[in-house]
mmCIF file of C-alpha atoms and ligand atoms in Angstrom:
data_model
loop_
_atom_site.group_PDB
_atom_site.id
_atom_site.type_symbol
_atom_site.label_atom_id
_atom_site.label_comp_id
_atom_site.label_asym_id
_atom_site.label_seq_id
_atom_site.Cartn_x
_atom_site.Cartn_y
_atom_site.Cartn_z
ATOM 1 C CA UNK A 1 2.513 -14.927 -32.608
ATOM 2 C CA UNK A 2 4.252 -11.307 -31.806
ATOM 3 C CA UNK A 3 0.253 -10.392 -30.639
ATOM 4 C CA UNK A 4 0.207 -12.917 -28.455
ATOM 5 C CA UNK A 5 3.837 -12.495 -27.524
ATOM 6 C CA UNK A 6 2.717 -8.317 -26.624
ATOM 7 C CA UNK A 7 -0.752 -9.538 -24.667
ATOM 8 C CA UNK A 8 1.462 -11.997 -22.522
ATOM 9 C CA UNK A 9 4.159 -9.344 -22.079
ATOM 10 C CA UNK A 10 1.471 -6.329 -20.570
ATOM 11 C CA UNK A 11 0.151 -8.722 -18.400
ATOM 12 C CA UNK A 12 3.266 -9.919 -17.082
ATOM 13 C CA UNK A 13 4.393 -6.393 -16.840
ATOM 14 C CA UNK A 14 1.265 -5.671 -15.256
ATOM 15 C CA UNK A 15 1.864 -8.600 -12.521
ATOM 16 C CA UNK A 16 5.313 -7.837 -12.189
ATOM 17 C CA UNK A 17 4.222 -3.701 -11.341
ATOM 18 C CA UNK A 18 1.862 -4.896 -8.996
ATOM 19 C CA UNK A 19 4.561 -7.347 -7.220
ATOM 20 C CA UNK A 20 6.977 -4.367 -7.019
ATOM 21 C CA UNK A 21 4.644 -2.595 -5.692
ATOM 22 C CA UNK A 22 3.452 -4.567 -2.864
ATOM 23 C CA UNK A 23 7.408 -4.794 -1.862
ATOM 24 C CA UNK A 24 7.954 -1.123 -2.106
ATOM 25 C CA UNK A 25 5.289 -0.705 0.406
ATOM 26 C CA UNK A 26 6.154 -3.606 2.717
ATOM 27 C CA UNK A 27 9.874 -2.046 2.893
ATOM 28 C CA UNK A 28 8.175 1.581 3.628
ATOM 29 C CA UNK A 29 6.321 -0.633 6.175
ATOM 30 C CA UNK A 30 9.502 -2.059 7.557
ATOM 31 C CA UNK A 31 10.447 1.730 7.525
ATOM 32 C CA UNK A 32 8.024 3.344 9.480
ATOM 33 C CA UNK A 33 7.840 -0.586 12.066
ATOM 34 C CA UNK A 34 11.834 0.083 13.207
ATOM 35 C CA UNK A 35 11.122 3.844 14.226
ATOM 36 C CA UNK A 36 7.469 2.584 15.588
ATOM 37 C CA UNK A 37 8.991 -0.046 17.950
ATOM 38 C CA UNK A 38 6.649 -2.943 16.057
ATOM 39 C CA UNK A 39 9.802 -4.993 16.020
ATOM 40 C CA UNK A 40 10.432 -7.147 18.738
ATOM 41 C CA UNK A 41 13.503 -9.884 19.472
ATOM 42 C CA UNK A 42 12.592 -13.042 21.021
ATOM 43 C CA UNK A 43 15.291 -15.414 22.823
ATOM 44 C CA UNK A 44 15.991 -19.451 22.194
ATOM 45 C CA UNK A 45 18.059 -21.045 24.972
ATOM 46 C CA UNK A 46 21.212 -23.108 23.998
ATOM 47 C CA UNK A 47 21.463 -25.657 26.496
ATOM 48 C CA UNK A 48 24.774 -27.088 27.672
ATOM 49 C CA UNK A 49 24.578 -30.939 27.658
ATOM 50 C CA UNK A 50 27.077 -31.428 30.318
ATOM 51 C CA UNK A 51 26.298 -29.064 32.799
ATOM 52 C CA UNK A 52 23.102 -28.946 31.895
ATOM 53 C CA UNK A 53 22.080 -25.438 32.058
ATOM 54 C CA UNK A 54 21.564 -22.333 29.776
ATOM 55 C CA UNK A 55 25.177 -21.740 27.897
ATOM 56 C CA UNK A 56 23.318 -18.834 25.865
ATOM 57 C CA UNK A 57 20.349 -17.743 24.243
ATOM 58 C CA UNK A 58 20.314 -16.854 20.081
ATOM 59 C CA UNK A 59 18.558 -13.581 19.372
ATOM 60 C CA UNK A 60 15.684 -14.116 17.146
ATOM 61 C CA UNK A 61 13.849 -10.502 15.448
ATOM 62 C CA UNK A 62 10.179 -10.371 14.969
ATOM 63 C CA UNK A 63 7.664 -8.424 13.254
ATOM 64 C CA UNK A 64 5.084 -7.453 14.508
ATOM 65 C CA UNK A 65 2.842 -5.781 11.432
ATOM 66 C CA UNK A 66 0.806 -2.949 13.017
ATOM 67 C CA UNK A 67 -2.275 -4.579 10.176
ATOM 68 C CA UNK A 68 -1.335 -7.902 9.112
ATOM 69 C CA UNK A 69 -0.133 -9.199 12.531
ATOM 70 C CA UNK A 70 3.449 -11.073 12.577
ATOM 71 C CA UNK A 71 5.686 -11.857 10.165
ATOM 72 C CA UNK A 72 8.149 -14.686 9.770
ATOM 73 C CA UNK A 73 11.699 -13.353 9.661
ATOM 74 C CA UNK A 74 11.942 -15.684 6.552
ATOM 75 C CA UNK A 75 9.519 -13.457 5.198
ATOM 76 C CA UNK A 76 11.240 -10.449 5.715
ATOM 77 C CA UNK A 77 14.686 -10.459 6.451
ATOM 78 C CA UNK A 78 15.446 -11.436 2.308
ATOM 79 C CA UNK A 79 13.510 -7.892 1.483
ATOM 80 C CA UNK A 80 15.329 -6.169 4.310
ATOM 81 C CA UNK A 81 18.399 -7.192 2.887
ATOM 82 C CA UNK A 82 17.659 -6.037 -0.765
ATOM 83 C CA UNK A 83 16.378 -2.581 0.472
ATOM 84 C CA UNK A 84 19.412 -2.097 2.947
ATOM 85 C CA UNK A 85 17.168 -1.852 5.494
ATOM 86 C CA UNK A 86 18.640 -4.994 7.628
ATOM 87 C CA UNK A 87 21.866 -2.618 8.124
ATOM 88 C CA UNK A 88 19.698 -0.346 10.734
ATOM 89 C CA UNK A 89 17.588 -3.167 11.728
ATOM 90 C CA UNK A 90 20.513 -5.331 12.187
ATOM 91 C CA UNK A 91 22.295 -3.087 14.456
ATOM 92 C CA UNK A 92 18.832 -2.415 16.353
ATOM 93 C CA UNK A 93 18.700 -6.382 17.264
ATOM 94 C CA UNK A 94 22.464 -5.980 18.400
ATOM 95 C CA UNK A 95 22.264 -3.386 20.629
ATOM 96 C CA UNK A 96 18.831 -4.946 22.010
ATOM 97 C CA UNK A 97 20.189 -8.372 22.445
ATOM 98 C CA UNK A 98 23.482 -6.736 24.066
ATOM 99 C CA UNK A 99 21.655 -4.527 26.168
ATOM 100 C CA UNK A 100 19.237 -7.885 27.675
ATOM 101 C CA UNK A 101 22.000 -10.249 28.326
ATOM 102 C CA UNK A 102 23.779 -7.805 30.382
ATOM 103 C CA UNK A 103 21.318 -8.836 33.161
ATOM 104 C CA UNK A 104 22.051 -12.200 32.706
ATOM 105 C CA UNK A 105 24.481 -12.842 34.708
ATOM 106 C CA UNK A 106 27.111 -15.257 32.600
ATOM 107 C CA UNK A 107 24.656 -16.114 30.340
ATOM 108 C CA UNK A 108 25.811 -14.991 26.544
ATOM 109 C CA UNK A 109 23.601 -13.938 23.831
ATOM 110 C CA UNK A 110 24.654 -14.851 20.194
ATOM 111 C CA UNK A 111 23.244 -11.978 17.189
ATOM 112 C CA UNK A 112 22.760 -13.118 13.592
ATOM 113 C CA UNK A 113 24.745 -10.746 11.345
ATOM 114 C CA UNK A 114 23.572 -10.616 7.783
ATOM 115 C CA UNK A 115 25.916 -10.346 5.178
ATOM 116 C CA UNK A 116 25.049 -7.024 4.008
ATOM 117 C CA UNK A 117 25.686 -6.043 7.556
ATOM 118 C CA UNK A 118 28.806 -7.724 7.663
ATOM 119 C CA UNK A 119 30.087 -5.849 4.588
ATOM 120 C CA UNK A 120 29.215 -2.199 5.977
ATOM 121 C CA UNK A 121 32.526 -0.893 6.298
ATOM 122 C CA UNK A 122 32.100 0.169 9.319
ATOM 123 C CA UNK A 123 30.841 -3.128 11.230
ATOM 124 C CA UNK A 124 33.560 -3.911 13.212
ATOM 125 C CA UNK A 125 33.357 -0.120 14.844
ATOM 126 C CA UNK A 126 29.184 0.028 15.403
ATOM 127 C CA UNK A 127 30.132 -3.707 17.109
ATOM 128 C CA UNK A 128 32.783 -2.175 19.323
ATOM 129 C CA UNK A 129 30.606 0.754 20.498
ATOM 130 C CA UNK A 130 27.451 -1.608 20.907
ATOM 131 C CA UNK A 131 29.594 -3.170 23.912
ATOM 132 C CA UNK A 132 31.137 -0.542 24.927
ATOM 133 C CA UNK A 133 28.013 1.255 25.547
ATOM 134 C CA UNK A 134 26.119 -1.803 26.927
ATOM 135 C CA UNK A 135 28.802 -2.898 29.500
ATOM 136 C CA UNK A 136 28.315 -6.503 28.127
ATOM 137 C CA UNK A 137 31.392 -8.316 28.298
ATOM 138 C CA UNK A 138 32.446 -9.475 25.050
ATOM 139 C CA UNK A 139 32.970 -13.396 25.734
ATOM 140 C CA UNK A 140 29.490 -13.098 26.193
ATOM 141 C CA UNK A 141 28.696 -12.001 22.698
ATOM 142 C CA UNK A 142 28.350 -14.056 19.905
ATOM 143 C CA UNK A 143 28.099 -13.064 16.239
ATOM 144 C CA UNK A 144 26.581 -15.970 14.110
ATOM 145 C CA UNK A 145 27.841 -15.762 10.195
ATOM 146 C CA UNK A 146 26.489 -17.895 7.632
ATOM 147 C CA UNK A 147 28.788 -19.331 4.498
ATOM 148 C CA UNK A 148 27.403 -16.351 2.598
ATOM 149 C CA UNK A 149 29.674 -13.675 3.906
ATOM 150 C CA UNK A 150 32.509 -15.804 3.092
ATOM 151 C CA UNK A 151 31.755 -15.704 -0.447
ATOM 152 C CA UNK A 152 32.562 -12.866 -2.519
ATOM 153 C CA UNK A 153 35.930 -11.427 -1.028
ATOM 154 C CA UNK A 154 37.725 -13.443 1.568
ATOM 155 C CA UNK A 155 40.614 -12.060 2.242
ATOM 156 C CA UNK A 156 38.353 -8.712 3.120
ATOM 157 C CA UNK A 157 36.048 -11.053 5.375
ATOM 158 C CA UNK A 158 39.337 -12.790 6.951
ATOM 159 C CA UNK A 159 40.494 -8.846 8.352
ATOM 160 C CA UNK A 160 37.165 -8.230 9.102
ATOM 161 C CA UNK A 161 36.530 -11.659 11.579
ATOM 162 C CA UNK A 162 40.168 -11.223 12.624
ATOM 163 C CA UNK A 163 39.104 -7.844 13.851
ATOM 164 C CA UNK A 164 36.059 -8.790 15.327
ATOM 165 C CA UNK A 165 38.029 -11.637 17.549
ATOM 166 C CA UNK A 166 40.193 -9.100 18.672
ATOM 167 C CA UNK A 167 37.231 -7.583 20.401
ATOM 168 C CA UNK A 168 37.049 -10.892 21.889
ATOM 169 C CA UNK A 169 33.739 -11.966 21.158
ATOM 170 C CA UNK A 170 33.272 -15.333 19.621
ATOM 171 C CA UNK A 171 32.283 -16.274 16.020
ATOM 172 C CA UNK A 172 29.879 -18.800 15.029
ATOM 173 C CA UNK A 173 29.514 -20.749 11.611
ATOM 174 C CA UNK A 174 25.819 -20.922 11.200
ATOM 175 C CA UNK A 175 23.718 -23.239 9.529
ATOM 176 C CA UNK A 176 26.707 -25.759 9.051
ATOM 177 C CA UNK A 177 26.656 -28.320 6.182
ATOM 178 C CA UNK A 178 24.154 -26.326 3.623
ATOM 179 C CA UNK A 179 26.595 -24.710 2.029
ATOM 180 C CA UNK A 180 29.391 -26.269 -0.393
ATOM 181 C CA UNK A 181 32.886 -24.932 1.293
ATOM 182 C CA UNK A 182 32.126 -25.003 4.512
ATOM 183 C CA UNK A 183 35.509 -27.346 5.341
ATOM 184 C CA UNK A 184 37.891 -24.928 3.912
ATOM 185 C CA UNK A 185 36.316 -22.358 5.883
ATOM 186 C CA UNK A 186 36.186 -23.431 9.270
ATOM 187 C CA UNK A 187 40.215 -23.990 8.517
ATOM 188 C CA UNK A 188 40.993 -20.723 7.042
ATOM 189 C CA UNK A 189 38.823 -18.294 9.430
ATOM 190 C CA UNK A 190 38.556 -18.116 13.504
ATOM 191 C CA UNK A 191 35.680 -19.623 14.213
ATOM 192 C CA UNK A 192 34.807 -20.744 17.544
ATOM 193 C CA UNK A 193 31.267 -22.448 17.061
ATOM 194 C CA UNK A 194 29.451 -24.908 14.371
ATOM 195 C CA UNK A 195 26.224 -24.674 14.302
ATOM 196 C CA UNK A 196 24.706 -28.221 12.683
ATOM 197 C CA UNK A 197 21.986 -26.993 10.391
ATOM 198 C CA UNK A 198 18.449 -28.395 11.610
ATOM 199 C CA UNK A 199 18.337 -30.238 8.391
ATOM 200 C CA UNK A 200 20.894 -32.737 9.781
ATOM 201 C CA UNK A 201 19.227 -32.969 12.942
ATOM 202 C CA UNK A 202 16.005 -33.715 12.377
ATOM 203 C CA UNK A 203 16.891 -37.223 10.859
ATOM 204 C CA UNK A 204 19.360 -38.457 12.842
ATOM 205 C CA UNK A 205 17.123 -40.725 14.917
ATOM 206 C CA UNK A 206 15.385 -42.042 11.749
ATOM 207 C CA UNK A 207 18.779 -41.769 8.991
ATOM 208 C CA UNK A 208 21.567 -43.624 9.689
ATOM 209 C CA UNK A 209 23.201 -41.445 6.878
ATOM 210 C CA UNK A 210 22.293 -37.984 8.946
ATOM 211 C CA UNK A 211 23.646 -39.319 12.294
ATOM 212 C CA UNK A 212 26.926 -39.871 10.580
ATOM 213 C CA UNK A 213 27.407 -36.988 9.120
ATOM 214 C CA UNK A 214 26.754 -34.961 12.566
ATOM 215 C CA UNK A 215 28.786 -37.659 14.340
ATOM 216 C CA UNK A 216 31.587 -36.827 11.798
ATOM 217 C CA UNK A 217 30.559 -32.783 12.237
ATOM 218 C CA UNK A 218 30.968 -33.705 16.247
ATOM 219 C CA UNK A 219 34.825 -34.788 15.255
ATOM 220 C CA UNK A 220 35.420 -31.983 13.248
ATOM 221 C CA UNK A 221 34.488 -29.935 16.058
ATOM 222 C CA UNK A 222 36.599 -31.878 18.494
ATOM 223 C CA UNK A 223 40.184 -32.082 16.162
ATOM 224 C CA UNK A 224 39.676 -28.262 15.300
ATOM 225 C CA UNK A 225 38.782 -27.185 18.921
ATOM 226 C CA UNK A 226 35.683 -25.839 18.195
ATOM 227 C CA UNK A 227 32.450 -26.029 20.460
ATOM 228 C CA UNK A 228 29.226 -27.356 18.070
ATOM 229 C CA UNK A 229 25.794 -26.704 19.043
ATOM 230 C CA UNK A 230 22.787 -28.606 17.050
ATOM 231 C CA UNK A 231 20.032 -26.446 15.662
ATOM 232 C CA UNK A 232 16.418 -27.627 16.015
ATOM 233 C CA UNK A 233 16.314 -30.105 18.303
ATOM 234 C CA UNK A 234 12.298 -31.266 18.809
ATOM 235 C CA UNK A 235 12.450 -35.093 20.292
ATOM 236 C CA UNK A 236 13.689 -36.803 23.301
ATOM 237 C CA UNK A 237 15.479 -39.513 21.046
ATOM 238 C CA UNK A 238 17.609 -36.902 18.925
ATOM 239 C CA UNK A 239 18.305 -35.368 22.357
ATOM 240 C CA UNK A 240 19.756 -38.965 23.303
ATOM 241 C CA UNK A 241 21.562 -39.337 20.552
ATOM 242 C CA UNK A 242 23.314 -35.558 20.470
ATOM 243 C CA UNK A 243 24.247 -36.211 24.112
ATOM 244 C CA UNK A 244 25.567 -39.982 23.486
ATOM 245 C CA UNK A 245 27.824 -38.477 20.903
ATOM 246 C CA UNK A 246 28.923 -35.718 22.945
ATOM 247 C CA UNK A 247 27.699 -32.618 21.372
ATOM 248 C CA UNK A 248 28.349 -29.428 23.153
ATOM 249 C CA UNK A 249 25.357 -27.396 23.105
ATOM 250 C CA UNK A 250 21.604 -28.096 21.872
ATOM 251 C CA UNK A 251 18.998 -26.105 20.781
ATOM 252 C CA UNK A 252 15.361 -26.557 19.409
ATOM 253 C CA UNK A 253 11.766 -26.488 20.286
ATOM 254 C CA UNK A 254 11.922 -29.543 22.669
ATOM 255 C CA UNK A 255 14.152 -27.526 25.386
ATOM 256 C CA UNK A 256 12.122 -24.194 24.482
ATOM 257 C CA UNK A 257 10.919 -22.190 21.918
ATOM 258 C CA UNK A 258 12.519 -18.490 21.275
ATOM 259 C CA UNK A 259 10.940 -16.800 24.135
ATOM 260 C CA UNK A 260 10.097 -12.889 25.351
ATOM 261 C CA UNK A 261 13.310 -11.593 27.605
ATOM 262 C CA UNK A 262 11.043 -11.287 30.672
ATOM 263 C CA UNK A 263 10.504 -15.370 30.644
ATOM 264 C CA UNK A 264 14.358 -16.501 29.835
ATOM 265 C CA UNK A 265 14.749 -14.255 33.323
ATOM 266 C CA UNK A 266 12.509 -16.474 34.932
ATOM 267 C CA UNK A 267 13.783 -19.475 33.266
ATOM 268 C CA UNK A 268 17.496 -18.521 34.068
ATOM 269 C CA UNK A 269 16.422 -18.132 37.733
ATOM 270 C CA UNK A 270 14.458 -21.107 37.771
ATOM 271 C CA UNK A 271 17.679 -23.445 36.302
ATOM 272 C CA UNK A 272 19.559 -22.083 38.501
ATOM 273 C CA UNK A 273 17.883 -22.935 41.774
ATOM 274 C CA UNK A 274 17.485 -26.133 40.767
HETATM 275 P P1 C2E B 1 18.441 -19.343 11.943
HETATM 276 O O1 C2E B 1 19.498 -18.361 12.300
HETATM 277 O O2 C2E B 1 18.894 -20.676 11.440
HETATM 278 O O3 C2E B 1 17.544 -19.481 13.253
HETATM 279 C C1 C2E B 1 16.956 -20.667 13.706
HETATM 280 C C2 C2E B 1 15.516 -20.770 13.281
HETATM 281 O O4 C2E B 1 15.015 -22.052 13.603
HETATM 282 C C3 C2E B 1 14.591 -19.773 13.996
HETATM 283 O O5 C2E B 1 13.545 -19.437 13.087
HETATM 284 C C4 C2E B 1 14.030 -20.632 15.134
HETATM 285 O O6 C2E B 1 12.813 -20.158 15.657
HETATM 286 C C5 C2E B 1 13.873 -21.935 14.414
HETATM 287 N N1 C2E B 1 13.873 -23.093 15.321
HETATM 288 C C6 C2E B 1 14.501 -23.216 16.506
HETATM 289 N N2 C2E B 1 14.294 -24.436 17.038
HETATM 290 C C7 C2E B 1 13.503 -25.118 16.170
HETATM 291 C C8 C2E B 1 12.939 -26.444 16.151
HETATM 292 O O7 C2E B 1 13.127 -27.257 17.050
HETATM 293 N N3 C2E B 1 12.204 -26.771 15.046
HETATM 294 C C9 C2E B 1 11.974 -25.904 14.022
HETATM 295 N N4 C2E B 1 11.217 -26.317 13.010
HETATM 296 N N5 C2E B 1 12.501 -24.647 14.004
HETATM 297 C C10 C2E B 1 13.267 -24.270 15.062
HETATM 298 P P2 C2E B 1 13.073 -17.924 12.873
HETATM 299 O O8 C2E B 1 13.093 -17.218 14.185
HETATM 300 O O9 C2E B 1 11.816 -17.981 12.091
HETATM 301 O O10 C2E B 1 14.231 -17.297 11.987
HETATM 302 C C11 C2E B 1 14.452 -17.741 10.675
HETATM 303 C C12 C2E B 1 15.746 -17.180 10.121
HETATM 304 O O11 C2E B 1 15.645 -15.758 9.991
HETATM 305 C C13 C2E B 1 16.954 -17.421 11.009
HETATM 306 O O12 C2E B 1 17.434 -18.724 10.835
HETATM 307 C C14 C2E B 1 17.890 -16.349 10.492
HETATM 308 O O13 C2E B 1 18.514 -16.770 9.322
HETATM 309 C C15 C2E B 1 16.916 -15.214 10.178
HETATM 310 N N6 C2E B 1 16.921 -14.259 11.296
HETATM 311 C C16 C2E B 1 16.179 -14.242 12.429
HETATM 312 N N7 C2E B 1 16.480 -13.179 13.203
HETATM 313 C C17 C2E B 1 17.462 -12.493 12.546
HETATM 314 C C18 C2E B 1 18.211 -11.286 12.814
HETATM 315 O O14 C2E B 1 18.070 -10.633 13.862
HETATM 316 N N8 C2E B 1 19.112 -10.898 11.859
HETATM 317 C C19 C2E B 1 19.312 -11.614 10.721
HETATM 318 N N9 C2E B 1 20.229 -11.168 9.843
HETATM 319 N N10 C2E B 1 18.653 -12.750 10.457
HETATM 320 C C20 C2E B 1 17.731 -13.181 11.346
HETATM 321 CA CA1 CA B 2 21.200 -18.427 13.624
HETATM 322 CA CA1 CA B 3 20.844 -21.735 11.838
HETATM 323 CA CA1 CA B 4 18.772 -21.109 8.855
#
């Protein structure tokens, strides 16, 4: 009945207030946490299987909530996005990351770009000046881009990763095989790295199915020229089984978990006197 319909509608407005509410204040939150300094990034090591040493490390942002403690970037980064506040936080984790791996001698650091960021018209500049201003070398930055960016206008987000390769950094397709276009992509814009999505990974010593898709991901890779890293790599038999097949980089909780800056130093100096 329309009485019923009218209860039911208050308290689902009621519900839905409240909800709005509790993300208005956890984006005034995010607010005040990137001026506080209660954001932190965190560092996961991408190990090169054939020399066997740290190729990279992916630069992970955390929050740390001044009362409820941390918060998952899953959690977060969707809201930052819809309040525009992953622009300024986005750049923050550049320049951060950027700023790190210039102590690291030859080690790069790759930055995941959101694509709201990637859209501000003014990206390609804030990326230039980032460098310029950290000293890092740009081969040793890379952005990582999921399938998203690509969506909406693509001849706009062809000029913009054309632009950004001229800066000579390298471009990563993250999170590879989620999305639905992801062939016609990696042939129509420069990419230089496929990321496997852990997904794939994480069966490929139990699925026959999952190994040959990333054995078939691994040729992809090797006709287009690209270098493929797998995401989420947490046993000793997928690590087998990536290095039979001759993928280029792994990554995952069995080689190490994303880490403060201070420990990949000591990690970087204890590979390397090995
Ligand atoms: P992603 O880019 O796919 O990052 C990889 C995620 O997998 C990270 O989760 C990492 O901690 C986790 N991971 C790594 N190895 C393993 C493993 O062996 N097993 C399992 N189960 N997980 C593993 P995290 O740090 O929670 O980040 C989640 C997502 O949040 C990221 O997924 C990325 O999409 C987003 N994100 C994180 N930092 C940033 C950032 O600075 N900017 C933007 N735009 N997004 C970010
Ligand atoms: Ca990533
Ligand atoms: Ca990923
Ligand atoms: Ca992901």
């Amino acid at each position: 009945s329309k009485q019923n319909g009218r209860g039911q509608y208050s308290f689902f407005s009621s519900e839905m207030n409240e909800r709005i509410n509790a993300r208005r204040r956890l984006a005034e939150d995010m607010r005040h946490s990137l001026a506080a300094g209660d954001f932190i990034v965190e560092y996961q090591p991408r190990f090169d299987t054939r020399a066997r040493k740290i190729r990279s490390v992916e630069a992970l942002v955390r929050w740390e909530h001044p009362e409820r403690g941390r918060i998952s970037p899953a959690d977060f980064i969707p809201l930052a996005e819809q309040c525009g506040i992953i622009t300024p936080l986005g750049e923050w984790v550049l320049r951060t990351a950027c700023a790190t791996a210039v102590n690291w001698e030859g080690v790069g650091v790759s930055v995941n770009v959101s694509p709201v960021q990637f859209h501000d018209p003014q990206f390609v500049e804030k990326v230039a000046a980032c460098l310029q201003e950290t000293g890092l070398p740009p081969h040793l930055l890379e952005l990582e881009i999921t399938e998203g960016v690509l969506l909406d206008d693509a001849a706009r987000a062809t000029e913009t990763l054309e632009a950004l390769k001229k800066l000579g950094l390298r471009l990563a397709m993250d999170d590879f095989g989620t999305g639905y276009s992801s062939l016609s992509y990696l042939r129509n814009f420069p990419f230089d790295v496929i990321k496997i999505d852990r997904s794939f990974v994480s069966d490929i010593a139990t699925n026959q199915g999952a190994r040959h898709i990333v054995q078939a991901i691994l040729g992809l890779g090797r006709a287009l020229g690209l270098s493929v890293t797998a995401e989420g790599v947490e046993t000793n038999e997928q690590l087998t089984l990536l290095t039979a097949d001759h993928c280029d980089e792994v990554q995952g909780f069995l080689l190490a978990r994303p880490l403060r800056s201070s420990k990949i130093d000591e990690l970087i100096v204890e590979l390397s006197s090995q």
